[in-house]
Structures are given as C-alpha cells and as structure tokens.
Protein backbone atom coordinates (compact mmCIF):
# COMPACT_ATOMS: atom_id res chain seq x y z
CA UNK A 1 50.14 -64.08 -15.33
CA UNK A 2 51.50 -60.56 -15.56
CA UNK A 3 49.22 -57.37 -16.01
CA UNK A 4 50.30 -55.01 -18.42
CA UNK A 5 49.53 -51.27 -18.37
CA UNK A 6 48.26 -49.67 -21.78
CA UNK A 7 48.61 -46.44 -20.14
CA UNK A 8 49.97 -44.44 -22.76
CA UNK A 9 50.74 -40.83 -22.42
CA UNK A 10 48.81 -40.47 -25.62
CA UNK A 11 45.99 -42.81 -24.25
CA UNK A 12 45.83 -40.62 -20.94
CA UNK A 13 46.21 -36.98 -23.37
CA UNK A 14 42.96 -38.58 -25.37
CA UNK A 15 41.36 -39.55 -21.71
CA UNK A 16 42.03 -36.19 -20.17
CA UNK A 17 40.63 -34.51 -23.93
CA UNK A 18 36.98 -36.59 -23.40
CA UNK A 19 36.79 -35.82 -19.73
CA UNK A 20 36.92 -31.90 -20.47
CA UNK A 21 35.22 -32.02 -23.01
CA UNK A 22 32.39 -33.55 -21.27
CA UNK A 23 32.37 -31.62 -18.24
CA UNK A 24 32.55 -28.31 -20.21
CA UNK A 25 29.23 -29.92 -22.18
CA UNK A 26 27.70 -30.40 -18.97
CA UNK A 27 28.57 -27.14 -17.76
CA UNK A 28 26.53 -25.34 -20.59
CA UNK A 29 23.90 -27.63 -20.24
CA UNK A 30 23.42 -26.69 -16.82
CA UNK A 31 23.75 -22.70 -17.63
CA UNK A 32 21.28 -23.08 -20.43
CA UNK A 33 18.63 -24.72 -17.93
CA UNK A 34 19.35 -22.33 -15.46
CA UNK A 35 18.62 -19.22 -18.24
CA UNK A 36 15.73 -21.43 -19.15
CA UNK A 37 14.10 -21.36 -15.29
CA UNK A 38 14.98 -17.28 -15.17
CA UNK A 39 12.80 -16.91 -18.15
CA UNK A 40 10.29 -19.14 -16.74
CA UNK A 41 9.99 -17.76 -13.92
CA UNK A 42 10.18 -13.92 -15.18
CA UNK A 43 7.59 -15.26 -17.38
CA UNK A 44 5.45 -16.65 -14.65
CA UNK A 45 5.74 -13.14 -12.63
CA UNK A 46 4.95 -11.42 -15.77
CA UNK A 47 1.82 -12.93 -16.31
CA UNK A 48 0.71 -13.67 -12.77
CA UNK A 49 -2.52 -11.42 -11.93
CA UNK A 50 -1.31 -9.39 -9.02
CA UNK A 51 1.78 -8.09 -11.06
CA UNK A 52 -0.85 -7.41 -13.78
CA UNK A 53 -2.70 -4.77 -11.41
CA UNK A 54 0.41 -3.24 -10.32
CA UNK A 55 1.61 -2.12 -13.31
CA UNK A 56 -1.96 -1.75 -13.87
CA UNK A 57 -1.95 0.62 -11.66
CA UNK A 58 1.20 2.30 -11.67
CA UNK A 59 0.25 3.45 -15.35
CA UNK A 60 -3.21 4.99 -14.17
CA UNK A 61 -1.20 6.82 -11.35
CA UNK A 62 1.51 8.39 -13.89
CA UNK A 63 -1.36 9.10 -16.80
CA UNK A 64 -3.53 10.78 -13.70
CA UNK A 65 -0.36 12.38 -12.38
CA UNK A 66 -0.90 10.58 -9.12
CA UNK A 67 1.99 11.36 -6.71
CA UNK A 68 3.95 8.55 -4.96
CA UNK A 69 3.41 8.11 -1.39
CA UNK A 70 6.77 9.58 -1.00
CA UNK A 71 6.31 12.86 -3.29
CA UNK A 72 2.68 12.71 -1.27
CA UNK A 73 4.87 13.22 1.93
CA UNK A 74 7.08 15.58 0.61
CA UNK A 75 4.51 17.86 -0.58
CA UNK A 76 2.64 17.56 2.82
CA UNK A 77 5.86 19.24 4.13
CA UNK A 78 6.11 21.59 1.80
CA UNK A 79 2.33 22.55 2.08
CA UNK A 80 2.90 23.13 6.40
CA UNK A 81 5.90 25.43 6.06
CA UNK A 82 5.82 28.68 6.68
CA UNK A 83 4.97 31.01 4.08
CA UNK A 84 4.48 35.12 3.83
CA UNK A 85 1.10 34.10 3.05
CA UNK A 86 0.43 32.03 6.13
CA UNK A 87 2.40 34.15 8.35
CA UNK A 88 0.74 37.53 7.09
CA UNK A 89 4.46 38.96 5.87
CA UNK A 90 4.18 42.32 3.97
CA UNK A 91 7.71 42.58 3.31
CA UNK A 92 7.51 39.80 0.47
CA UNK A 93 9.65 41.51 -1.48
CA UNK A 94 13.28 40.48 -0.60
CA UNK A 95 16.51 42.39 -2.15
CA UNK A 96 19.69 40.38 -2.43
CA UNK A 97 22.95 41.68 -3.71
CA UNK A 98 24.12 40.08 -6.61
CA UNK A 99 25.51 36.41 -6.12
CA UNK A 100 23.39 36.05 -3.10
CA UNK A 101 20.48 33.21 -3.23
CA UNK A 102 18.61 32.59 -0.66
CA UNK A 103 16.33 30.06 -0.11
CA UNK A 104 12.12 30.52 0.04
CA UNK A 105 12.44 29.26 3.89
CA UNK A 106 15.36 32.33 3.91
CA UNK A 107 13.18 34.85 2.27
CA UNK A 108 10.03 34.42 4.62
CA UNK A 109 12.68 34.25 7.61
CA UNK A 110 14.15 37.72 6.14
CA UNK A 111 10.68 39.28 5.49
CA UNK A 112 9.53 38.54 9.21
CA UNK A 113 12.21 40.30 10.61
CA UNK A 114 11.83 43.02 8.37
CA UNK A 115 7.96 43.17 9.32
CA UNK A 116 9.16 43.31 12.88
CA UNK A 117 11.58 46.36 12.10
CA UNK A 118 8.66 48.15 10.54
CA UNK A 119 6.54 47.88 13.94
CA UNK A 120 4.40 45.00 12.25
CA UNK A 121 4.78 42.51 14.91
CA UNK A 122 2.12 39.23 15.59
CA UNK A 123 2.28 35.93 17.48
CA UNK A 124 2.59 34.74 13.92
CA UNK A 125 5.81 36.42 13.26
CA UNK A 126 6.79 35.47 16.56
CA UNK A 127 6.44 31.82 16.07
CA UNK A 128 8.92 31.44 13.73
CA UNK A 129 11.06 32.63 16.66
CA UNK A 130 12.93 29.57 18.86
CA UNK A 131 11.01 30.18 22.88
CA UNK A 132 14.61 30.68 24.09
CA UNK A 133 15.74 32.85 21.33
CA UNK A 134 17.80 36.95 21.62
CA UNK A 135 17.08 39.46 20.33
CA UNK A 136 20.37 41.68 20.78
CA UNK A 137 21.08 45.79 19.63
CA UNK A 138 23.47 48.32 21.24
CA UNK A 139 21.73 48.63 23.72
CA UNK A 140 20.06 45.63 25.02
CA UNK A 141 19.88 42.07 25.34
CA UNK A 142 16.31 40.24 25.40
CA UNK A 143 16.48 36.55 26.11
CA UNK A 144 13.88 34.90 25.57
CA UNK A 145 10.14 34.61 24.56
CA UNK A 146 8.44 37.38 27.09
CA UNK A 147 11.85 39.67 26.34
CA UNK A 148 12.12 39.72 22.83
CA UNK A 149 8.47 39.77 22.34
CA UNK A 150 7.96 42.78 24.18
CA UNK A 151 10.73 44.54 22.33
CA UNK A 152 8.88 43.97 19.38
CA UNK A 153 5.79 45.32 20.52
CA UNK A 154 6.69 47.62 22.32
CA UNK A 155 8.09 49.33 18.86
CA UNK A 156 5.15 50.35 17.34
CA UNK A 157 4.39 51.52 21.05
CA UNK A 158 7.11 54.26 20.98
CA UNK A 159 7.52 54.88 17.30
CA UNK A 160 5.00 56.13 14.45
CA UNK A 161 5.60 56.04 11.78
CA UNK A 162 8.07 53.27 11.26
CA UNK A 163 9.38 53.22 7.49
CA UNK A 164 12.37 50.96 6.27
CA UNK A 165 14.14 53.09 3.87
CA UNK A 166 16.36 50.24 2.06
CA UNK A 167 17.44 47.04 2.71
CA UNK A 168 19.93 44.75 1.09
CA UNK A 169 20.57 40.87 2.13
CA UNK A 170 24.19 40.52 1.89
CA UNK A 171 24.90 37.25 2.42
CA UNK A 172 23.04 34.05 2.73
CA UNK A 173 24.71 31.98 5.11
CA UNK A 174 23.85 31.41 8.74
CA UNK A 175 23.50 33.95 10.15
CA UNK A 176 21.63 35.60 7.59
CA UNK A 177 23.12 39.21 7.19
CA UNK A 178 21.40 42.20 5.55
CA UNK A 179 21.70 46.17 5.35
CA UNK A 180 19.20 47.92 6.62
CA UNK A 181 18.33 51.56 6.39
CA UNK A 182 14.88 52.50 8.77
CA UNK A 183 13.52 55.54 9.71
CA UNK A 184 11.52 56.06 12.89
CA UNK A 185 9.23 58.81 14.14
CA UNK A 186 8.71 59.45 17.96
CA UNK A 187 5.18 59.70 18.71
CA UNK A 188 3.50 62.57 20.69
CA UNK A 189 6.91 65.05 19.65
CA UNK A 190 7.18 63.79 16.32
CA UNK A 191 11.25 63.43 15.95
CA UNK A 192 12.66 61.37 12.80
CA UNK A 193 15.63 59.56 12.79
CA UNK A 194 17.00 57.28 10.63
CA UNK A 195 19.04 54.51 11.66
CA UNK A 196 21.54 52.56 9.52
CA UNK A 197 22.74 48.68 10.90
CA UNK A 198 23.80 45.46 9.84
CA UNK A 199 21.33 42.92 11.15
CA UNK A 200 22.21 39.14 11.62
CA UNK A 201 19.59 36.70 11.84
CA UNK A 202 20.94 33.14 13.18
CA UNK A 203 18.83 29.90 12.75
CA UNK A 204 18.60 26.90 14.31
CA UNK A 205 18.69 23.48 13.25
CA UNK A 206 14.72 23.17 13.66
CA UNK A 207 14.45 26.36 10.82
CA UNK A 208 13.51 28.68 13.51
CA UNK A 209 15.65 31.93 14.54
CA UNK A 210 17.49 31.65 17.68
CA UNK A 211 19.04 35.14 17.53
CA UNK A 212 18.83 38.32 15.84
CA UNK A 213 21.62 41.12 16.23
CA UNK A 214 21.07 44.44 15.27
CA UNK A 215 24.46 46.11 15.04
CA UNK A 216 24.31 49.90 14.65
CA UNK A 217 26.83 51.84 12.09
CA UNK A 218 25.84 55.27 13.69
CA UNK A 219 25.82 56.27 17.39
CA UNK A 220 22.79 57.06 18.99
CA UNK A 221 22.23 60.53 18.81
CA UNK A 222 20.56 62.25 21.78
CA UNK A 223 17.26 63.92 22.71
CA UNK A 224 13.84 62.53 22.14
CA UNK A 225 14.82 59.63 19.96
CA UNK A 226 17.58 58.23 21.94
CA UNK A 227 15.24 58.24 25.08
CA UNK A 228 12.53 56.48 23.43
CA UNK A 229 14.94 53.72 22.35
CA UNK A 230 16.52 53.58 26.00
CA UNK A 231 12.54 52.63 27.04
CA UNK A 232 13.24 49.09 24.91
CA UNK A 233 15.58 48.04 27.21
CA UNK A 234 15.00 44.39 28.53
CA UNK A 235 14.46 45.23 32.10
CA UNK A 236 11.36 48.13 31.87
CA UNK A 237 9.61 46.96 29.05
CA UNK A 238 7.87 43.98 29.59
CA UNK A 239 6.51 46.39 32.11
CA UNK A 240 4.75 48.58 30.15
CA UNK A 241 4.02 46.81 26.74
CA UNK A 242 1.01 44.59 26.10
CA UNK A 243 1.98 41.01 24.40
CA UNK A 244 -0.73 39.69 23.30
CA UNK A 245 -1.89 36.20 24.89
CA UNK A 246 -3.74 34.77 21.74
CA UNK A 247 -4.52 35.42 18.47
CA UNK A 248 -7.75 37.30 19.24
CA UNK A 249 -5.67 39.52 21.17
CA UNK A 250 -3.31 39.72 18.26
CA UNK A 251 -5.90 41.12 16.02
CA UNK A 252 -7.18 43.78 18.14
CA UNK A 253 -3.83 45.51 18.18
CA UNK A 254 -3.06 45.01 15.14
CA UNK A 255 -6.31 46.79 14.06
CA UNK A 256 -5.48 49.55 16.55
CA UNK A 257 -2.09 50.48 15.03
CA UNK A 258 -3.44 50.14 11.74
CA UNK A 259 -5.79 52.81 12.75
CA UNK A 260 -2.78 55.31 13.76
C-alpha cells in the first residue's frame, strides 16, 4: 500500500496561520496574568499593615515638618560650624567688590583675620587656624601654632590703638584675597601709621587656614613704628608675648586690653 502526502503548501500556509495564532494567544494570556499578579501583589503591599504605618508616618513627619534623618544630619553640621557668633568675630560685616560671593564659611574665615589685624586675637580665632599653619608679612615668617600665635598677640602688645581703616575682599577663590587699609598706634610714644597690603588667606581641605600672607604696598617707613614691627619677628617674640594656655587665660587678656 502506498502512503500519500496531503501536504499541501496551502495545507502547511493554514498550519503555520493556527500555530501563530495560537502562540501569540498564549503569549497575551501569559502577559495579562503576569499584569494581573503585579496588581495583586501592589495590592497586597498596599494594604498590608506595616506599609500602612509608614506612610502613616511619613505624612505626620511632613505635616509636623519633621526632618529626614538625612536633613537631621545635615543640619547637625551646619549647627557645629563655625560662626562669628560662636567664635566671638566683631568684624561681621564683610565688604566684597562687586561680582565677588563668598561663602558664610568665607565670611567668618575673612572676619577672623580681620579681628586678628585689629589686635582682637583669642584661642577661638586661633582655632580656625590649621596647628602647622604661616603666617607670612615682609618681614617675617611664623610657622606654626606657638609662631603665628604669638604674632598675633603680641599685636595688641606693641600697638594701641589698632583701627582698620577699609577693607575690600577682592576675590573669592583660594586663597582668599582682600584690600586692607589699617592704622596702628605705637604705645608709650604714640606714633600712627597706616599701612596699606593685600592679604591672602589660603585654606585647607579640612576648612581651616593654612596660611595667611600679608603683602605690603608701602615700604616700611622708619623710626618708632618700623621698630615696633621689627619686635614681631618670629625669632624674639614668642619670647616676650604671653599666649594664653586656655580659655580662662584667654579671657583675662582679653578683659585687660579691653580696658586700654
């Protein structure tokens, strides 16, 4: 007996037709279950109880303007950086030539030094100062804590009055550059001179300043003035200036030049 093939090309065109026709059925089936289970199971996380007291909670955090752990942080930060309030700054008041912004961290930097340059100095001001830090002018170079510190008291030590005249913060970059116009009174003969430099204050990656350069525009004159400043040299005056050890210290000479 022979077999004979009804394998038609139209029989196997009809075939091929059903075949993809059923597999492209079962394909939607299958996506429609699967959007079925993702609504399910959104539905199910929806209405489960924990997910109920998050959101729960999340609203009574944003009505109560509740801050995130994150914002909690943030402001934690914000609340532990220095500030002319915390740091006892009287120069708050910071000039800046126009299209020049500095930043608040900047400004209390800025108004420290200023403070210093004005014969206000305290371990406060100082410890926004890197241990290892320069202080650098014409005609000295103080490296490090003990140096630099005593330069800055020993100021007030030599001058009296001590009044900046202007300043202007020029640019904003690092280092921090500003005019500045002072005028400083010898004590005991009573000699004025005003002085007129650019000061740069460099910072370090930690926010604290790791050098301060006060470049003169004038020459020194001579007489009285010029030998007082030739006593802040880095050598003699840790010899003859007081830095205080602690912040009771700190407050006793403070009161005592505010009493000049």
């Amino acid at each position: 007996m022979t077999y004979q093939s009804h394998s038609t090309p139209q029989n196997r065109s009809k075939v091929l037709s059903l075949s993809t026709a059923y597999f492209s059925s079962s394909f939607n089936f299958i996506i429609a279950l699967m959007h079925l289970s993702a609504r399910h199971i959104a539905k199910q996380i929806a209405t489960h109880p924990e997910t109920k007291s998050i959101a729960k909670q999340f609203q009574r955090n944003m009505a109560s303007g509740t801050p995130s752990d994150t914002a909690k942080v943030q402001a934690s930060a914000d609340s532990n950086a220095p500030s002319f309030e915390s740091i006892g700054i009287k120069n708050n008041s910071i000039n800046q030539k126009s299209g020049v912004s500095l930043s608040q961290q900047q400004k209390v930097l800025v108004g420290s030094v200023l403070d210093l340059f004005e014969g206000n100095p305290t371990l406060k001001h100082l410890s926004l100062w890197s241990k290892n830090a320069t202080f650098q002018d014409n005609i000295t170079v103080a490296e490090g804590f003990d140096k630099y510190a005593a330069q800055w008291y020993g100021l007030p030590a030599l001058f009296n009055p001590i009044k900046i005249q202007s300043h202007t913060v020029t640019s904003a970059g690092n280092p921090i550059e500003l005019e500045l116009k002072n005028s400083y009174t010898v004590k005991g003969v009573k000699t004025e001179q005003t002085m007129e430099s650019i000061v740069q204050i460099q910072v370090g990656d930690d926010g604290k300043i790791v050098k301060v350069n006060d470049k003169w525009n004038n020459n020194l004159p001579d007489g009285a003035f010029s030998q007082a400043l030739r006593k802040l040299n880095a050598v003699t005056v840790p010899a003859f200036v007081k830095v205080p050890k602690n912040e009771e210290e700190d407050q006793k000479l403070k009161a005592e030049r505010e009493k000049q």
